[in-house]
Amino acid sequence: MEIITIIIYIAAALEIMMGTVVLFSDPKNKVNRLFAIVSLVTAYWILTNSLISLEPNEFWVKNAYATGIILTPTILIWLNYFLNKKNTKSIVIKIITITAIILYFCSLFSDLIIKHVTVSFTGGFDGVFGPLFPLYAFHFAAVSVYILFLATRAFKNSHGVEKVQYKYIALGLYGFGLVVGTVNFILPIFGITFLIPLDSTSSIIFISAISFAILRHNLFNVKVIATELITFTLWIFILIRVLIAETLQETIIEASLLVITVIIGIFLIRSVIKEVKQREKIQKLAIDLQGANDRLKELDREKSEFVSFATHQLRAPLTAMKGYSSLILEGEMGTIPAEARTAVSRIFESTMTLASIVDDYLNVSRIELGSIRYTFETINLKDLVENVIAELKPNIDKAQNVNFKLDISDPQADYRITADKDKLKQVIANLVDNSIKYTPKGNVHVSLIYDKVRHKLVFKVQDTGIGISPEILPKLFQKWSRADNANKTNIKGTGLGLYVAKEIINAHHASIRAESPGEGKGSTFIVEVEPLAP
Ligand code: ADP
């Protein structure tokens, strides 16, 4: 058998198979039922075309032409239903179908379209066409163009999942049209005619593309149907061999083979069904999980929004409390008794603490909502550090057991950097404040140096305080991270300051890290920023 003939038979068999798979994947769906008809007609068309060369006679040529003319309306009816999800009462489709049916009978039973045919053994044939042939050719070409037009328009006007599906359909139809055009019209110009039988065969392109488009969301089911089809085909094939066996010995061998194949086949189908069911279960779970996850994210966002709103509302009264208590302490409201002074200064301190907690929460909710806005500008890091230390002076002075030292090693160095001044100030203040808070007695050494070799400005806060245990150290920059020894020393912390600091430092493309030899052995916090000057 010639290779082209083999290709033709394989294509026809595959088309029937795909049509069956699509049909059985959802037999109630009219799109699938119509598609099964399309693939059957196409497969029959392929066969009639190949039979022209095998049995060159007028009957098969007429059959091939007749099938060809009903193929395009069949595709059109399917496509129309597929695109509109229902039967439309399109008058155009009705006219096309009725004329196609008339032309079908004319092709088959009269000489109006094919009058007389002489077939050459090369696969080509000389035909004497009847008077209605131009109408036949026009019908075929016009309906083909109309189908391509509908598919292209649907693709252009669609979105999302539908667009992907329509893309496959349009590509399949264009691929089919391209091969038909090339082998029938372009190649013959160069004397190449032996590929003409491939024209109908190329319908496999569009049958495959459409099968894929329909089955995309039902692939698990398809696996079972395909396994069943292959196994049943194998059984029928061996059964035929049993029936046509000529000797007893042959019958026994074939029958044994059949028994073995049936047993293995049943196991195979069962295991595929089992696997498919499990996969479907997993897929369902994954979808449920995705849903739950989306809901959690939504709740988390709502929570952050609420915290942001609530803390924002707390700020205004806190500012008033801070302002008025400070005015009273400064004597702006007249002299107050010593006892009242102690009480008001407690109010003032507590308000400050509360304000800083509210700020921490507000910062965290902003980070989570992604609503932190940075305004970068050129600033001098040395000036910034000195400013922060000046502002923290009252706190530093209050810690009488702490020996504080600020060291800016090279005052002439270029300390310019690109940064959001207020945010970086917050980080520096937090580190210095922590070192004082967590050093009940000892030294705090703040330094800023320019590391020439690594071209980095290094800001360091070193203390001899309570230190950090190796277990806590890696989690220090996470939300709510507070060590036990910190709770004992300073019960007011939130464990949010370093988390916020890390976010801010990351936004600056800089780095922050903590070092400590262990509990009770002090700690060092290091921030490294790239200077502006090259
Ligand atoms: P807070 O100080 O409000 O608890 P931070 O995020 O600023 O929150 O710090 C988180 C934790 O890191 C602290 O609770 C403490 O356990 C530890 N920590 C921070 N700075 C120091 C320090 N200088 N010495 C020892 N532990 C520290």
Coordinates of C-alpha atoms and ligand atoms in Angstrom, one line a residue:
M1 CA 0.0 0.0 0.0
E2 CA 1.3 3.4 -0.8
I3 CA 2.3 5.7 2.0
I4 CA -0.3 8.3 1.1
T5 CA -3.1 5.7 1.1
I6 CA -1.9 4.6 4.6
I7 CA -2.0 8.2 5.8
I8 CA -5.5 8.6 4.4
Y9 CA -6.8 5.5 6.2
I10 CA -5.2 6.5 9.5
A11 CA -6.6 10.0 9.2
A12 CA -10.1 8.6 8.5
A13 CA -9.8 6.2 11.5
L14 CA -8.6 9.0 13.8
E15 CA -11.4 11.3 12.8
I16 CA -14.0 8.7 13.6
M17 CA -12.3 8.0 16.9
M18 CA -12.1 11.7 17.8
G19 CA -15.8 12.1 16.9
T20 CA -16.7 9.2 19.1
V21 CA -14.6 10.4 22.0
V22 CA -16.1 13.9 21.8
L23 CA -19.6 12.3 21.6
F24 CA -19.1 10.1 24.6
S25 CA -17.4 12.7 26.7
D26 CA -20.9 14.4 26.9
P27 CA -23.5 12.7 24.8
K28 CA -26.3 15.0 25.9
N29 CA -24.5 18.0 24.6
K30 CA -25.8 18.9 21.1
V31 CA -22.5 20.6 20.2
N32 CA -20.8 17.2 20.7
R33 CA -23.5 15.3 18.8
L34 CA -23.3 17.7 15.9
F35 CA -19.5 17.4 15.9
A36 CA -19.7 13.6 15.8
I37 CA -21.7 14.0 12.6
V38 CA -19.1 16.5 11.2
S39 CA -16.3 14.0 11.9
L40 CA -18.2 11.1 10.4
V41 CA -19.0 13.0 7.2
T42 CA -15.4 14.2 7.0
A43 CA -14.1 10.7 7.5
Y44 CA -16.4 9.4 4.8
W45 CA -15.3 12.2 2.5
I46 CA -11.7 11.1 3.0
L47 CA -12.5 7.5 2.2
T48 CA -14.4 8.4 -1.0
N49 CA -11.5 10.5 -2.1
S50 CA -9.0 7.7 -1.5
L51 CA -11.3 5.2 -3.2
I52 CA -11.1 7.3 -6.4
S53 CA -7.5 6.2 -6.8
L54 CA -8.1 2.6 -5.6
E55 CA -11.2 2.0 -7.7
P56 CA -11.1 4.6 -10.4
N57 CA -14.7 4.7 -11.5
E58 CA -17.4 7.2 -11.9
F59 CA -19.4 6.0 -8.9
W60 CA -16.7 6.9 -6.4
V61 CA -15.9 10.2 -8.0
K62 CA -19.6 11.2 -7.8
N63 CA -19.7 10.0 -4.3
A64 CA -16.7 12.1 -3.4
Y65 CA -18.1 15.2 -4.9
A66 CA -21.5 14.6 -3.3
T67 CA -20.0 14.2 0.1
G68 CA -17.8 17.3 -0.4
I69 CA -20.9 19.5 -1.0
I70 CA -22.7 18.5 2.1
L71 CA -19.5 18.7 4.2
T72 CA -19.4 22.5 4.3
P73 CA -23.1 23.0 5.5
T74 CA -22.5 20.3 8.1
I75 CA -19.5 22.3 9.5
L76 CA -21.5 25.5 9.2
I77 CA -24.5 24.1 11.2
W78 CA -22.2 22.8 13.9
L79 CA -20.2 26.1 14.0
N80 CA -23.4 28.1 14.2
Y81 CA -24.7 26.0 17.1
F82 CA -21.4 26.1 18.8
L83 CA -21.1 29.9 18.6
N84 CA -24.7 30.7 19.5
K85 CA -25.2 27.9 22.0
K86 CA -28.6 27.3 20.4
N87 CA -30.3 26.8 17.0
T88 CA -30.7 30.1 15.2
K89 CA -33.3 30.3 12.6
S90 CA -30.8 31.7 10.1
I91 CA -32.4 31.9 6.6
V92 CA -28.9 31.9 5.1
I93 CA -28.0 28.6 6.7
K94 CA -31.4 27.2 5.5
I95 CA -30.7 28.2 1.9
I96 CA -27.2 26.9 2.0
T97 CA -28.4 23.5 3.4
I98 CA -31.3 23.1 1.0
T99 CA -29.1 23.9 -2.1
A100 CA -26.4 21.6 -0.8
I101 CA -28.9 18.8 -0.5
I102 CA -30.1 19.4 -4.1
L103 CA -26.5 19.6 -5.3
Y104 CA -25.8 16.3 -3.4
F105 CA -28.4 14.4 -5.2
C106 CA -27.5 16.0 -8.5
S107 CA -23.8 15.0 -8.0
L108 CA -24.8 11.5 -7.1
F109 CA -27.6 10.6 -9.4
S110 CA -27.3 12.8 -12.5
D111 CA -24.7 14.1 -14.9
L112 CA -25.4 17.7 -14.1
I113 CA -22.3 18.1 -12.1
I114 CA -19.9 15.3 -13.0
K115 CA -20.6 14.1 -16.5
H116 CA -17.8 11.7 -17.2
V117 CA -14.5 10.9 -15.6
T118 CA -11.3 9.3 -16.6
V119 CA -9.0 8.6 -13.7
S120 CA -5.3 8.3 -14.1
F121 CA -3.2 6.0 -11.9
T122 CA -1.2 8.9 -10.6
G123 CA -4.1 10.0 -8.5
G124 CA -5.2 12.9 -10.7
F125 CA -8.2 12.6 -13.0
D126 CA -9.7 14.3 -16.0
G127 CA -13.3 15.1 -15.6
V128 CA -15.9 16.3 -17.9
F129 CA -18.0 18.5 -15.7
G130 CA -21.7 19.0 -16.2
P131 CA -23.6 22.3 -16.7
L132 CA -24.2 22.8 -13.0
F133 CA -20.6 22.4 -12.0
P134 CA -19.9 26.2 -11.7
L135 CA -22.8 26.4 -9.2
Y136 CA -21.3 23.5 -7.3
A137 CA -17.8 25.2 -7.2
F138 CA -19.3 28.5 -6.2
H139 CA -21.4 26.9 -3.4
F140 CA -18.4 25.1 -2.0
A141 CA -16.1 28.2 -2.1
A142 CA -18.7 30.6 -0.8
V143 CA -19.7 28.4 2.2
S144 CA -16.0 27.8 3.0
V145 CA -15.4 31.6 3.0
Y146 CA -18.5 32.1 5.1
I147 CA -17.3 29.5 7.7
L148 CA -13.9 31.2 7.9
F149 CA -15.6 34.6 8.3
L150 CA -17.8 33.4 11.1
A151 CA -14.9 31.7 13.0
T152 CA -12.7 34.8 12.6
R153 CA -15.4 37.2 13.8
A154 CA -16.2 35.0 16.8
F155 CA -12.5 34.9 17.7
K156 CA -12.1 38.7 17.4
N157 CA -15.2 39.4 19.5
S158 CA -14.6 36.9 22.3
H159 CA -12.8 37.1 25.6
G160 CA -11.1 34.8 28.1
V161 CA -11.8 31.1 27.9
E162 CA -14.0 31.5 24.9
K163 CA -11.2 33.3 23.0
V164 CA -8.8 30.4 23.5
Q165 CA -11.5 27.9 22.3
Y166 CA -12.3 30.0 19.2
K167 CA -8.6 30.4 18.5
Y168 CA -8.2 26.6 18.1
I169 CA -11.3 26.5 15.9
A170 CA -10.2 29.3 13.6
L171 CA -6.6 27.9 13.4
G172 CA -8.0 24.4 12.6
L173 CA -10.2 25.8 9.8
Y174 CA -7.5 28.0 8.4
G175 CA -5.0 25.1 8.5
F176 CA -7.4 22.9 6.7
G177 CA -8.1 25.6 4.1
L178 CA -4.4 26.3 3.6
V179 CA -3.6 22.7 2.8
V180 CA -6.6 22.2 0.5
G181 CA -5.6 25.4 -1.4
T182 CA -1.9 24.5 -1.6
V183 CA -2.3 20.9 -2.8
N184 CA -5.2 21.6 -5.2
F185 CA -4.2 24.9 -6.7
I186 CA -0.7 26.1 -5.9
L187 CA 1.4 22.9 -6.2
P188 CA -0.3 21.7 -9.5
I189 CA 1.1 25.0 -11.0
F190 CA 4.5 23.5 -10.5
G191 CA 3.4 20.1 -11.9
I192 CA 3.1 18.5 -8.4
T193 CA -0.2 16.6 -8.4
F194 CA 0.5 13.5 -6.4
L195 CA -0.3 15.3 -3.1
I196 CA -3.9 16.1 -4.3
P197 CA -5.4 13.1 -2.4
L198 CA -4.1 14.8 0.8
D199 CA -6.7 17.6 0.5
S200 CA -9.5 15.9 2.2
T201 CA -7.1 14.1 4.5
S202 CA -6.0 17.5 5.9
S203 CA -9.4 17.8 7.5
I204 CA -7.7 15.9 10.3
I205 CA -6.1 19.3 11.3
F206 CA -9.4 20.9 12.0
I207 CA -11.1 17.8 13.4
S208 CA -8.2 17.6 15.9
A209 CA -8.2 21.3 16.7
I210 CA -11.9 21.3 17.4
S211 CA -11.8 18.1 19.4
F212 CA -9.1 19.7 21.6
A213 CA -11.2 22.9 21.9
I214 CA -14.3 21.0 22.9
L215 CA -12.5 18.6 25.3
R216 CA -10.1 21.1 26.9
H217 CA -12.1 21.2 30.1
N218 CA -13.0 17.5 30.1
L219 CA -9.7 15.9 29.6
F220 CA -10.0 13.4 32.5
N221 CA -13.1 11.9 31.0
V222 CA -11.4 11.7 27.6
K223 CA -8.7 9.6 29.1
V224 CA -11.2 6.9 30.2
I225 CA -13.0 7.0 26.9
A226 CA -9.8 6.8 24.9
T227 CA -8.6 3.8 27.0
E228 CA -11.9 2.1 26.5
L229 CA -12.0 2.7 22.8
I230 CA -8.5 1.4 22.3
T231 CA -9.1 -1.7 24.4
F232 CA -12.4 -2.5 22.7
T233 CA -10.8 -2.1 19.3
L234 CA -8.1 -4.5 20.3
W235 CA -10.7 -7.0 21.6
I236 CA -12.7 -6.8 18.3
F237 CA -9.5 -7.2 16.3
I238 CA -8.5 -10.3 18.2
L239 CA -12.0 -11.7 18.1
I240 CA -12.1 -11.4 14.3
R241 CA -8.8 -13.3 14.2
V242 CA -10.3 -16.0 16.4
L243 CA -13.3 -16.3 14.0
I244 CA -11.2 -16.5 10.9
A245 CA -8.6 -18.8 12.3
E246 CA -8.2 -21.8 10.0
T247 CA -6.7 -24.5 12.2
L248 CA -7.6 -25.6 15.7
Q249 CA -4.2 -24.7 17.0
E250 CA -4.5 -21.2 15.6
T251 CA -8.0 -20.8 17.2
I252 CA -6.6 -21.9 20.6
I253 CA -3.7 -19.5 20.4
E254 CA -5.9 -16.5 19.3
A255 CA -8.6 -17.4 21.9
S256 CA -6.0 -17.5 24.7
L257 CA -4.7 -14.2 23.5
L258 CA -8.2 -12.8 23.6
V259 CA -8.8 -14.0 27.2
I260 CA -5.5 -12.5 28.3
T261 CA -6.2 -9.2 26.5
V262 CA -9.8 -9.1 28.0
I263 CA -8.4 -9.5 31.5
I264 CA -5.6 -7.0 31.1
G265 CA -8.0 -4.6 29.4
I266 CA -10.5 -4.7 32.3
F267 CA -7.7 -4.0 34.8
L268 CA -6.4 -1.2 32.6
I269 CA -9.8 0.4 32.3
R270 CA -10.5 0.1 36.0
S271 CA -7.2 1.6 37.0
V272 CA -7.6 4.5 34.6
I273 CA -11.1 5.1 36.0
K274 CA -9.7 5.0 39.6
E275 CA -6.9 7.4 38.7
V276 CA -9.2 9.7 36.9
K277 CA -11.6 9.8 39.9
Q278 CA -8.8 10.5 42.3
R279 CA -7.6 13.3 40.0
E280 CA -11.0 14.8 39.8
K281 CA -11.3 14.7 43.6
I282 CA -7.9 16.4 43.9
Q283 CA -8.9 19.0 41.3
K284 CA -12.1 19.7 43.2
L285 CA -10.2 20.0 46.5
A286 CA -7.7 22.4 44.8
I287 CA -10.6 24.6 43.5
D288 CA -12.2 24.6 47.0
L289 CA -8.9 25.4 48.6
Q290 CA -8.4 28.2 46.1
G291 CA -11.8 29.6 47.0
A292 CA -11.1 29.4 50.8
N293 CA -7.7 31.1 50.2
D294 CA -9.2 33.9 48.2
R295 CA -11.8 34.4 51.0
L296 CA -9.0 34.5 53.6
K297 CA -7.1 37.0 51.6
E298 CA -10.2 39.1 51.3
L299 CA -10.8 38.9 55.1
D300 CA -7.1 39.8 55.8
R301 CA -7.5 42.8 53.6
E302 CA -10.7 43.8 55.3
K303 CA -8.9 43.4 58.7
S304 CA -6.0 45.6 57.6
E305 CA -8.5 48.2 56.3
F306 CA -10.3 48.2 59.6
V307 CA -7.0 48.5 61.7
S308 CA -5.9 51.3 59.4
F309 CA -9.2 53.1 59.8
A310 CA -9.4 52.5 63.6
T311 CA -5.9 53.6 64.3
H312 CA -6.3 56.6 62.1
Q313 CA -9.3 57.6 64.2
L314 CA -7.2 57.2 67.4
R315 CA -4.6 59.6 66.3
A316 CA -6.4 62.8 66.6
P317 CA -7.5 62.4 70.3
L318 CA -4.0 61.2 71.2
T319 CA -2.4 64.3 69.6
A320 CA -4.8 66.4 71.7
M321 CA -3.9 64.5 74.9
K322 CA -0.2 64.7 74.2
G323 CA -0.4 68.4 73.4
Y324 CA -2.4 69.5 76.4
S325 CA -0.5 67.3 79.0
S326 CA 2.7 68.8 77.6
L327 CA 1.3 72.3 78.0
I328 CA 0.3 71.6 81.6
L329 CA 3.8 70.2 82.4
E330 CA 5.5 73.2 80.9
G331 CA 3.4 75.5 83.2
E332 CA 1.4 77.1 80.4
M333 CA -1.8 76.5 82.4
G334 CA -0.5 78.0 85.6
T335 CA 1.3 76.2 88.4
I336 CA 0.1 72.8 89.5
P337 CA 0.6 70.9 92.7
A338 CA 3.5 68.4 92.7
E339 CA 1.1 65.4 93.0
A340 CA -0.8 66.6 90.0
R341 CA 2.5 67.0 88.1
T342 CA 3.4 63.4 88.7
A343 CA 0.0 62.3 87.5
V344 CA 0.1 64.5 84.4
S345 CA 3.6 63.3 83.5
R346 CA 2.3 59.7 83.7
I347 CA -0.5 60.7 81.4
F348 CA 2.0 62.3 79.0
E349 CA 4.3 59.2 79.0
S350 CA 1.4 56.8 78.5
T351 CA 0.0 58.9 75.7
M352 CA 3.4 58.8 74.0
T353 CA 3.6 55.0 74.3
L354 CA 0.1 54.6 73.0
A355 CA 0.8 57.0 70.1
S356 CA 3.8 54.9 69.2
I357 CA 1.8 51.7 69.3
V358 CA -0.9 53.2 67.2
D359 CA 1.8 54.3 64.7
D360 CA 3.2 50.8 64.6
Y361 CA -0.3 49.3 63.8
L362 CA -1.0 52.0 61.2
N363 CA 2.4 51.2 59.6
V364 CA 1.7 47.5 59.5
S365 CA -1.8 47.9 58.0
R366 CA -0.3 50.2 55.4
I367 CA 2.3 47.7 54.5
E368 CA -0.3 44.9 54.2
L369 CA -2.6 47.0 52.1
G370 CA 0.4 48.0 50.0
S371 CA -0.5 51.7 50.6
I372 CA 2.8 52.9 52.0
R373 CA 4.0 55.8 49.8
Y374 CA 7.6 56.8 49.6
T375 CA 9.0 60.2 48.7
F376 CA 12.6 59.8 47.8
E377 CA 15.0 62.7 47.9
T378 CA 18.7 63.3 48.4
I379 CA 19.4 63.6 52.1
N380 CA 22.5 63.6 54.3
L381 CA 22.6 60.5 56.5
K382 CA 24.9 62.1 59.0
D383 CA 22.6 65.0 59.6
L384 CA 19.6 62.7 59.9
V385 CA 21.4 60.5 62.6
E386 CA 22.4 63.6 64.5
N387 CA 18.9 64.9 64.4
V388 CA 17.4 61.7 65.7
I389 CA 19.8 61.5 68.5
A390 CA 19.0 65.1 69.5
E391 CA 15.3 64.3 69.5
L392 CA 15.8 61.2 71.6
K393 CA 18.0 63.2 74.0
P394 CA 15.3 63.3 76.8
N395 CA 15.0 59.4 76.7
I396 CA 18.8 59.0 76.6
D397 CA 19.2 61.3 79.6
K398 CA 16.5 59.5 81.5
A399 CA 18.3 56.2 81.2
Q400 CA 20.8 57.0 83.9
N401 CA 22.5 53.5 83.9
V402 CA 23.3 53.7 80.3
N403 CA 26.4 55.1 79.0
F404 CA 25.6 56.6 75.5
K405 CA 28.1 57.4 72.8
L406 CA 27.7 58.7 69.2
D407 CA 30.6 58.2 66.9
I408 CA 30.7 59.5 63.3
S409 CA 34.2 58.4 62.3
D410 CA 34.9 60.5 59.3
P411 CA 33.0 63.9 59.4
Q412 CA 34.4 64.8 56.0
A413 CA 33.0 61.8 54.1
D414 CA 30.1 62.2 51.7
Y415 CA 27.0 60.9 53.5
R416 CA 24.5 61.8 50.9
I417 CA 22.0 59.1 50.0
T418 CA 18.6 58.8 48.3
A419 CA 15.9 58.1 50.9
D420 CA 12.5 58.9 52.3
K421 CA 13.7 61.1 55.2
D422 CA 10.7 60.6 57.6
K423 CA 10.6 56.8 57.1
L424 CA 14.4 56.3 57.5
K425 CA 14.3 58.6 60.6
Q426 CA 11.7 56.2 62.0
V427 CA 14.0 53.2 61.5
I428 CA 17.0 54.9 63.1
A429 CA 14.9 56.2 66.0
N430 CA 13.5 52.6 66.6
L431 CA 16.9 51.0 66.7
V432 CA 18.4 53.6 69.1
D433 CA 15.3 53.6 71.2
N434 CA 15.4 49.8 71.4
S435 CA 19.0 49.7 72.4
I436 CA 18.2 52.0 75.4
K437 CA 15.0 50.1 76.3
Y438 CA 16.8 46.8 76.2
T439 CA 19.9 47.9 78.1
P440 CA 19.0 48.2 81.8
K441 CA 22.6 48.9 82.6
G442 CA 25.6 49.3 80.3
N443 CA 26.8 51.0 77.1
V444 CA 25.1 52.0 73.9
H445 CA 27.4 52.9 71.0
V446 CA 25.9 54.4 67.9
S447 CA 28.2 54.8 64.9
L448 CA 28.2 55.8 61.3
I449 CA 31.1 55.0 59.0
Y450 CA 31.9 54.9 55.3
D451 CA 33.3 51.5 54.3
K452 CA 35.5 52.4 51.4
V453 CA 36.2 48.8 50.3
R454 CA 32.5 47.8 50.0
H455 CA 31.4 51.3 49.1
K456 CA 28.7 51.3 51.8
L457 CA 27.6 53.7 54.6
V458 CA 27.3 51.6 57.7
F459 CA 25.1 52.7 60.5
K460 CA 25.5 50.6 63.7
V461 CA 23.8 50.5 67.1
Q462 CA 25.7 48.4 69.5
D463 CA 24.7 47.8 73.1
T464 CA 25.7 45.6 76.1
G465 CA 22.1 45.0 77.0
I466 CA 19.9 41.9 77.4
G467 CA 21.0 40.4 74.1
I468 CA 19.1 38.1 71.8
S469 CA 19.0 34.3 71.9
P470 CA 20.0 32.3 68.8
E471 CA 16.5 30.9 68.5
I472 CA 14.9 34.4 68.3
L473 CA 17.5 36.0 66.1
P474 CA 16.3 34.7 62.8
K475 CA 12.7 35.6 63.6
L476 CA 13.4 39.1 64.8
F477 CA 12.2 41.0 61.8
Q478 CA 8.9 39.1 61.6
K479 CA 5.6 40.6 62.7
W480 CA 4.8 40.3 66.5
S481 CA 8.3 38.9 67.2
R482 CA 9.2 39.6 70.9
A483 CA 11.7 37.7 73.0
D484 CA 10.9 36.5 76.5
N485 CA 13.7 38.6 78.0
A486 CA 12.3 41.7 76.2
N487 CA 8.9 41.1 77.9
K488 CA 10.6 41.1 81.3
T489 CA 12.6 44.3 80.6
N490 CA 10.0 46.3 78.7
I491 CA 6.5 45.1 78.8
K492 CA 5.1 47.8 76.5
G493 CA 6.5 46.7 73.1
T494 CA 4.4 45.5 70.2
G495 CA 7.1 43.5 68.3
L496 CA 6.2 45.4 65.2
G497 CA 8.9 48.1 65.1
L498 CA 11.6 45.9 63.5
Y499 CA 9.1 44.4 61.0
V500 CA 8.2 47.9 59.8
A501 CA 11.9 48.8 59.8
K502 CA 12.8 45.9 57.5
E503 CA 10.0 46.8 55.1
I504 CA 11.2 50.4 54.9
I505 CA 14.9 49.4 54.5
N506 CA 13.9 46.9 51.7
A507 CA 12.1 49.7 49.9
H508 CA 15.4 51.6 50.0
H509 CA 17.3 48.7 48.5
A510 CA 19.4 48.7 51.6
S511 CA 20.0 46.0 54.2
I512 CA 19.4 45.6 57.9
R513 CA 20.6 42.8 60.2
A514 CA 21.0 42.0 63.9
E515 CA 23.8 40.2 65.6
S516 CA 24.1 39.0 69.2
P517 CA 26.4 36.5 70.9
G518 CA 23.4 35.4 73.1
E519 CA 21.2 36.4 75.9
G520 CA 22.7 38.8 78.3
K521 CA 25.6 39.5 75.9
G522 CA 24.4 42.6 74.1
S523 CA 23.3 43.1 70.5
T524 CA 24.2 45.0 67.4
F525 CA 21.9 46.3 64.7
I526 CA 23.5 47.2 61.4
V527 CA 22.0 49.1 58.5
E528 CA 24.0 49.4 55.2
V529 CA 23.1 51.9 52.6
E530 CA 24.7 52.7 49.3
P531 CA 26.0 56.3 49.2
L532 CA 25.0 58.6 46.3
A533 CA 28.6 59.6 45.5
P534 CA 30.3 57.0 43.3
Ligands
ADP1 P1 9.2 46.1 70.5 O1 10.5 46.7 70.9 O2 8.1 47.0 70.4 O3 8.9 44.8 71.1 P2 10.6 45.7 68.0 O4 10.1 45.2 66.7 O5 11.3 47.0 67.9 O6 9.4 45.7 68.9 O7 11.6 44.6 68.5 C1 11.2 43.3 68.5 C2 12.0 42.4 69.5 O8 13.3 42.4 69.2 C3 11.9 43.0 70.9 O9 10.7 42.6 71.5 C4 13.1 42.3 71.5 O10 12.8 41.0 71.8 C5 14.1 42.3 70.3 N1 15.1 43.5 70.4 C6 15.0 44.6 69.6 N2 16.0 45.4 69.9 C7 16.8 44.8 70.8 C8 18.0 45.1 71.5 N3 18.6 46.2 71.3 N4 18.4 44.2 72.4 C9 17.8 43.0 72.7 N5 16.6 42.7 72.1 C10 16.1 43.5 71.1

